[in-house]
PDB file of C-alpha atoms in Angstrom:
ATOM      1  CA  GLN F   8      23.946 -48.008  29.824  1.00 61.00           C
ATOM      2  CA  GLU F   9      21.556 -50.896  30.295  1.00 62.00           C
ATOM      3  CA  GLN F  10      21.311 -52.473  33.753  1.00 66.00           C
ATOM      4  CA  LEU F  11      19.321 -55.374  35.126  1.00 67.00           C
ATOM      5  CA  ALA F  12      16.894 -54.773  37.944  1.00 67.00           C
ATOM      6  CA  LEU F  13      14.379 -56.795  39.909  1.00 70.00           C
ATOM      7  CA  VAL F  14      11.007 -55.109  39.500  1.00 72.00           C
ATOM      8  CA  PRO F  15       8.334 -56.607  41.783  1.00 73.00           C
ATOM      9  CA  LEU F  16       4.999 -57.558  40.176  1.00 73.00           C
ATOM     10  CA  VAL F  17       6.260 -57.221  36.577  1.00 73.00           C
ATOM     11  CA  ASP F  18       6.481 -61.005  36.328  1.00 70.00           C
ATOM     12  CA  MET F  19       2.681 -61.033  36.601  1.00 74.00           C
ATOM     13  CA  LEU F  20       2.488 -59.567  33.083  1.00 76.00           C
ATOM     14  CA  ASN F  21       2.560 -61.816  30.064  1.00 76.00           C
ATOM     15  CA  THR F  22       5.309 -61.176  27.571  1.00 74.00           C
ATOM     16  CA  SER F  23       5.601 -61.342  23.817  1.00 75.00           C
ATOM     17  CA  SER F  24       8.291 -60.320  21.365  1.00 70.00           C
ATOM     18  CA  SER F  25       6.239 -61.567  18.424  1.00 71.00           C
ATOM     19  CA  TYR F  26       4.756 -59.783  15.458  1.00 73.00           C
ATOM     20  CA  ALA F  27       1.644 -60.538  13.379  1.00 73.00           C
ATOM     21  CA  ASP F  28       1.041 -58.821  10.053  1.00 74.00           C
ATOM     22  CA  GLY F  29       3.904 -56.401  10.818  1.00 70.00           C
ATOM     23  CA  ASP F  30       2.426 -55.227  14.151  1.00 74.00           C
ATOM     24  CA  ALA F  31       3.998 -55.961  17.531  1.00 73.00           C
ATOM     25  CA  LEU F  32       1.791 -58.125  19.749  1.00 70.00           C
ATOM     26  CA  TRP F  33       2.912 -56.299  22.894  1.00 69.00           C
ATOM     27  CA  GLN F  34       1.790 -52.855  23.915  1.00 74.00           C
ATOM     28  CA  CYS F  35       3.786 -52.101  27.064  1.00 78.00           C
ATOM     29  CA  SER F  36       7.394 -51.351  27.880  1.00 76.00           C
ATOM     30  CA  PHE F  37       9.516 -49.834  30.621  1.00 74.00           C
ATOM     31  CA  GLU F  38      11.283 -46.525  30.172  1.00 75.00           C
ATOM     32  CA  PRO F  39      14.167 -45.741  32.545  1.00 73.00           C
ATOM     33  CA  GLU F  40      13.904 -42.698  34.785  1.00 75.00           C
ATOM     34  CA  GLY F  41      17.635 -42.200  35.267  1.00 74.00           C
ATOM     35  CA  PRO F  42      19.685 -44.701  37.298  1.00 74.00           C
ATOM     36  CA  VAL F  43      18.042 -48.028  38.147  1.00 69.00           C
ATOM     37  CA  SER F  44      17.766 -46.918  41.786  1.00 73.00           C
ATOM     38  CA  GLU F  45      15.385 -44.141  40.684  1.00 76.00           C
ATOM     39  CA  GLY F  46      13.056 -46.595  38.989  1.00 73.00           C
ATOM     40  CA  ALA F  47      11.310 -46.639  35.658  1.00 75.00           C
ATOM     41  CA  LYS F  48       7.909 -45.901  34.282  1.00 79.00           C
ATOM     42  CA  PHE F  49       5.611 -48.414  32.664  1.00 78.00           C
ATOM     43  CA  VAL F  50       4.437 -47.117  29.279  1.00 82.00           C
ATOM     44  CA  VAL F  51       1.424 -48.336  27.345  1.00 83.00           C
ATOM     45  CA  GLU F  52       2.494 -47.758  23.744  1.00 79.00           C
ATOM     46  CA  ARG F  53      -0.947 -47.942  22.112  1.00 79.00           C
ATOM     47  CA  PRO F  54      -4.543 -47.586  23.282  1.00 81.00           C
ATOM     48  CA  ALA F  55      -5.795 -50.081  25.829  1.00 81.00           C
ATOM     49  CA  CYS F  56      -9.279 -50.359  27.278  1.00 85.00           C
ATOM     50  CA  ARG F  57     -10.339 -51.377  30.758  1.00 88.00           C
ATOM     51  CA  GLY F  58     -10.133 -55.152  30.991  1.00 87.00           C
ATOM     52  CA  ASP F  59      -7.549 -55.518  28.179  1.00 83.00           C
ATOM     53  CA  GLU F  60      -4.638 -57.794  28.926  1.00 81.00           C
ATOM     54  CA  LEU F  61      -1.416 -55.803  29.107  1.00 80.00           C
ATOM     55  CA  ILE F  62       1.435 -57.563  27.341  1.00 80.00           C
ATOM     56  CA  HIS F  63       4.987 -56.485  28.044  1.00 79.00           C
ATOM     57  CA  VAL F  64       8.090 -57.110  25.952  1.00 75.00           C
ATOM     58  CA  TYR F  65      10.814 -58.336  28.328  1.00 73.00           C
ATOM     59  CA  SER F  66      13.491 -58.105  25.710  1.00 74.00           C
ATOM     60  CA  ASN F  67      14.212 -58.703  22.031  1.00 76.00           C
ATOM     61  CA  LEU F  68      15.204 -62.352  22.462  1.00 78.00           C
ATOM     62  CA  SER F  69      14.904 -65.657  20.634  1.00 79.00           C
ATOM     63  CA  THR F  70      12.930 -68.510  22.179  1.00 77.00           C
ATOM     64  CA  ALA F  71      16.203 -70.158  23.235  1.00 77.00           C
ATOM     65  CA  MET F  72      17.327 -67.018  25.064  1.00 78.00           C
ATOM     66  CA  PHE F  73      13.948 -66.703  26.837  1.00 77.00           C
ATOM     67  CA  TRP F  74      14.362 -70.297  28.001  1.00 80.00           C
ATOM     68  CA  MET F  75      17.914 -69.737  29.240  1.00 79.00           C
ATOM     69  CA  GLY F  76      17.307 -66.332  30.851  1.00 78.00           C
ATOM     70  CA  TYR F  77      13.740 -66.511  32.134  1.00 77.00           C
ATOM     71  CA  GLY F  78      12.973 -70.242  32.288  1.00 80.00           C
ATOM     72  CA  PHE F  79      10.117 -70.275  29.780  1.00 76.00           C
ATOM     73  CA  MET F  80       9.588 -70.471  26.049  1.00 74.00           C
ATOM     74  CA  GLU F  81       7.329 -67.967  24.403  1.00 71.00           C
ATOM     75  CA  GLY F  82       4.320 -69.411  22.618  1.00 69.00           C
ATOM     76  CA  GLY F  83       1.187 -68.100  20.994  1.00 67.00           C
ATOM     77  CA  ASP F  84       0.391 -66.401  17.728  1.00 68.00           C
ATOM     78  CA  GLY F  85       2.749 -64.367  15.595  1.00 68.00           C
ATOM     79  CA  GLU F  86       6.352 -64.689  14.570  1.00 75.00           C
ATOM     80  CA  ASN F  87       9.342 -63.804  16.685  1.00 76.00           C
ATOM     81  CA  PRO F  88      11.724 -61.853  14.430  1.00 76.00           C
ATOM     82  CA  PHE F  89      14.555 -62.636  16.848  1.00 78.00           C
ATOM     83  CA  GLU F  90      14.484 -66.339  15.897  1.00 78.00           C
ATOM     84  CA  VAL F  91      16.408 -65.406  12.757  1.00 77.00           C
ATOM     85  CA  ALA F  92      20.143 -64.927  12.519  1.00 80.00           C
ATOM     86  CA  GLY F  93      21.953 -63.509   9.542  1.00 83.00           C
ATOM     87  CA  LEU F  94      25.126 -64.966   8.064  1.00 87.00           C
ATOM     88  CA  ILE F  95      27.171 -63.026   5.548  1.00 90.00           C
ATOM     89  CA  ALA F  96      29.594 -64.794   3.202  1.00 91.00           C
ATOM     90  CA  ASP F  97      32.121 -63.159   0.905  1.00 93.00           C
ATOM     91  CA  ALA F  98      32.399 -65.413  -2.167  1.00 94.00           C
ATOM     92  CA  SER F  99      35.495 -63.719  -3.570  1.00 92.00           C
ATOM     93  CA  ARG F 100      37.326 -64.147  -0.248  1.00 93.00           C
ATOM     94  CA  ALA F 101      36.220 -67.789   0.031  1.00 94.00           C
ATOM     95  CA  LEU F 102      37.545 -68.460  -3.477  1.00 95.00           C
ATOM     96  CA  ALA F 103      40.863 -66.618  -3.048  1.00 94.00           C
ATOM     97  CA  THR F 104      42.937 -69.805  -3.082  1.00 94.00           C
ATOM     98  CA  ASP F 105      41.270 -71.284  -6.195  1.00 94.00           C
ATOM     99  CA  SER F 106      42.921 -70.849  -9.585  1.00 94.00           C
ATOM    100  CA  ALA F 107      41.613 -67.912 -11.625  1.00 94.00           C
ATOM    101  CA  GLU F 108      39.859 -70.327 -14.025  1.00 94.00           C
ATOM    102  CA  VAL F 109      38.088 -72.230 -11.216  1.00 94.00           C
ATOM    103  CA  ARG F 110      37.270 -69.038  -9.311  1.00 95.00           C
ATOM    104  CA  GLU F 111      35.595 -67.480 -12.371  1.00 95.00           C
ATOM    105  CA  ALA F 112      33.673 -70.706 -13.084  1.00 95.00           C
ATOM    106  CA  LYS F 113      32.342 -70.766  -9.516  1.00 95.00           C
ATOM    107  CA  MET F 114      31.405 -67.064  -9.696  1.00 95.00           C
ATOM    108  CA  ALA F 115      29.583 -67.773 -12.990  1.00 93.00           C
ATOM    109  CA  ALA F 116      27.722 -70.685 -11.336  1.00 92.00           C
ATOM    110  CA  LEU F 117      26.625 -68.379  -8.507  1.00 93.00           C
ATOM    111  CA  ARG F 118      25.433 -65.781 -11.033  1.00 92.00           C
ATOM    112  CA  ALA F 119      23.517 -68.496 -12.943  1.00 89.00           C
ATOM    113  CA  ALA F 120      21.805 -69.463  -9.650  1.00 87.00           C
ATOM    114  CA  GLY F 121      20.681 -65.847  -9.212  1.00 87.00           C
ATOM    115  CA  PHE F 122      23.333 -64.547  -6.818  1.00 90.00           C
ATOM    116  CA  GLU F 123      25.503 -61.476  -7.268  1.00 91.00           C
ATOM    117  CA  PRO F 124      28.791 -62.981  -6.032  1.00 91.00           C
ATOM    118  CA  GLN F 125      30.722 -59.703  -6.294  1.00 90.00           C
ATOM    119  CA  ARG F 126      28.613 -58.530  -3.320  1.00 91.00           C
ATOM    120  CA  PRO F 127      28.452 -60.296   0.065  1.00 91.00           C
ATOM    121  CA  LEU F 128      25.972 -63.181   0.125  1.00 91.00           C
ATOM    122  CA  PHE F 129      23.374 -63.049   2.904  1.00 89.00           C
ATOM    123  CA  PHE F 130      21.749 -66.113   4.469  1.00 88.00           C
ATOM    124  CA  GLU F 131      18.969 -66.173   7.069  1.00 84.00           C
ATOM    125  CA  LEU F 132      19.197 -68.961   9.607  1.00 82.00           C
ATOM    126  CA  PRO F 133      17.491 -71.284  10.214  1.00 79.00           C
ATOM    127  CA  GLU F 134      15.558 -70.988   6.895  1.00 81.00           C
ATOM    128  CA  ASP F 135      18.498 -70.913   4.462  1.00 85.00           C
ATOM    129  CA  GLY F 136      20.307 -73.634   6.431  1.00 84.00           C
ATOM    130  CA  GLN F 137      17.504 -76.169   6.044  1.00 82.00           C
ATOM    131  CA  VAL F 138      16.990 -78.686   3.249  1.00 81.00           C
ATOM    132  CA  GLY F 139      16.049 -76.704   0.161  1.00 81.00           C
ATOM    133  CA  GLY F 140      17.660 -73.532   1.530  1.00 85.00           C
ATOM    134  CA  ALA F 141      20.334 -71.581  -0.276  1.00 87.00           C
ATOM    135  CA  MET F 142      23.224 -71.961   2.172  1.00 89.00           C
ATOM    136  CA  LEU F 143      24.230 -75.610   1.677  1.00 89.00           C
ATOM    137  CA  PRO F 144      24.436 -75.474  -2.151  1.00 91.00           C
ATOM    138  CA  VAL F 145      26.506 -72.276  -1.998  1.00 92.00           C
ATOM    139  CA  ALA F 146      28.807 -73.707   0.695  1.00 92.00           C
ATOM    140  CA  ARG F 147      29.281 -76.897  -1.331  1.00 91.00           C
ATOM    141  CA  LEU F 148      30.163 -74.923  -4.449  1.00 93.00           C
ATOM    142  CA  LEU F 149      32.578 -72.609  -2.634  1.00 93.00           C
ATOM    143  CA  ALA F 150      34.342 -75.515  -0.880  1.00 93.00           C
ATOM    144  CA  TYR F 151      34.388 -77.851  -3.891  1.00 91.00           C
ATOM    145  CA  GLN F 152      37.912 -78.909  -4.877  1.00 91.00           C
ATOM    146  CA  CYS F 153      38.096 -79.568  -8.592  1.00 84.00           C
ATOM    147  CA  ALA F 154      40.436 -79.735 -11.531  1.00 78.00           C
ATOM    148  CA  GLY F 155      38.973 -77.088 -13.783  1.00 90.00           C
ATOM    149  CA  GLU F 156      36.248 -74.944 -15.251  1.00 91.00           C
ATOM    150  CA  GLU F 157      34.332 -77.734 -16.996  1.00 91.00           C
ATOM    151  CA  GLU F 158      34.177 -79.817 -13.815  1.00 92.00           C
ATOM    152  CA  VAL F 159      32.780 -76.795 -11.921  1.00 93.00           C
ATOM    153  CA  ARG F 160      30.073 -76.326 -14.572  1.00 90.00           C
ATOM    154  CA  ARG F 161      28.975 -79.989 -14.450  1.00 89.00           C
ATOM    155  CA  THR F 162      29.009 -80.122 -10.660  1.00 90.00           C
ATOM    156  CA  ALA F 163      27.220 -76.780 -10.190  1.00 90.00           C
ATOM    157  CA  VAL F 164      24.194 -78.151 -12.060  1.00 86.00           C
ATOM    158  CA  ASP F 165      23.918 -80.957  -9.492  1.00 86.00           C
ATOM    159  CA  ILE F 166      24.689 -78.738  -6.513  1.00 87.00           C
ATOM    160  CA  PHE F 167      21.862 -76.304  -7.267  1.00 82.00           C
ATOM    161  CA  ARG F 168      19.318 -79.081  -7.817  1.00 73.00           C
ATOM    162  CA  CYS F 169      17.027 -80.503  -5.136  1.00 50.00           C
ATOM    163  CA  VAL F 170      16.479 -84.206  -4.629  1.00 34.00           C
ATOM    164  CA  GLY F 171      14.724 -85.498  -7.741  1.00 38.00           C
ATOM    165  CA  ASP F 172      14.413 -83.662 -11.022  1.00 43.00           C
ATOM    166  CA  GLU F 173      13.061 -80.350  -9.715  1.00 46.00           C
ATOM    167  CA  PRO F 174      15.655 -77.561  -9.660  1.00 45.00           C
ATOM    168  CA  ALA F 175      16.194 -75.827  -6.347  1.00 47.00           C
ATOM    169  CA  ALA F 176      14.784 -72.364  -6.048  1.00 48.00           C
ATOM    170  CA  PRO F 177      16.864 -70.753  -3.299  1.00 48.00           C
ATOM    171  CA  LEU F 178      16.096 -67.124  -2.776  1.00 48.00           C
ATOM    172  CA  PRO F 179      19.363 -65.373  -3.538  1.00 57.00           C
ATOM    173  CA  LYS F 180      20.097 -62.559  -1.143  1.00 63.00           C
ATOM    174  CA  ASN F 181      22.939 -60.120  -1.147  1.00 60.00           C
ATOM    175  CA  PHE F 182      23.934 -57.875   1.709  1.00 58.00           C
ATOM    176  CA  GLY F 183      24.244 -54.176   1.049  1.00 54.00           C
TER     177      GLY F 183
END
C-alpha cells in the first residue's frame, strides 16, 4: 500500500519522469523499507560517477499533475510518456441504434480509412484529438445522422479529408 511521507532533503534533488531515445532520464528512486515510519532507501538505478547530478523520479505524472501536486512544471529534454492518455471507443456499440444498412456503411467507411471497426478503436490524447488527428473524423462519422448507405458513403469521403484537397492520414489504432 502506497503512503505519502515527508522526506527531508529529497526536495533538493531534481526530478524527471521523461525519456529520451527509450531511456529514462532519471537514475534514482526510493524503495520502501516496510512501513513509512521505518523509512526507505535511496537507490541509484544505474552507474553514477562522483560529481554527477542525481535525478530522482517523484512519480509517474503528467506536467499538469506535477503542477497541481508539487507546484512546478517539469521542463528539459526528453518526452514525458505520462502526458498521453488513451481513449478506447467501441464502434459497434456506438452504432447500435443505427439501422443495419447505415451501421454497415459506417463500418465499411472505417475499414476504408484503415481501421478495424470490429475491434475497439484506440486514440492517444492529445495527439489524436488535435487537428489532423484520427479522433474527430471517427467521432463525426459515428455520430452522423443520415438517411441511408449512399449518404454515409458521400459524407465519409469528406469526413476523412483534411482541409484542402489532401486526404487525411490518421494513424488507425486498434486496442487488443
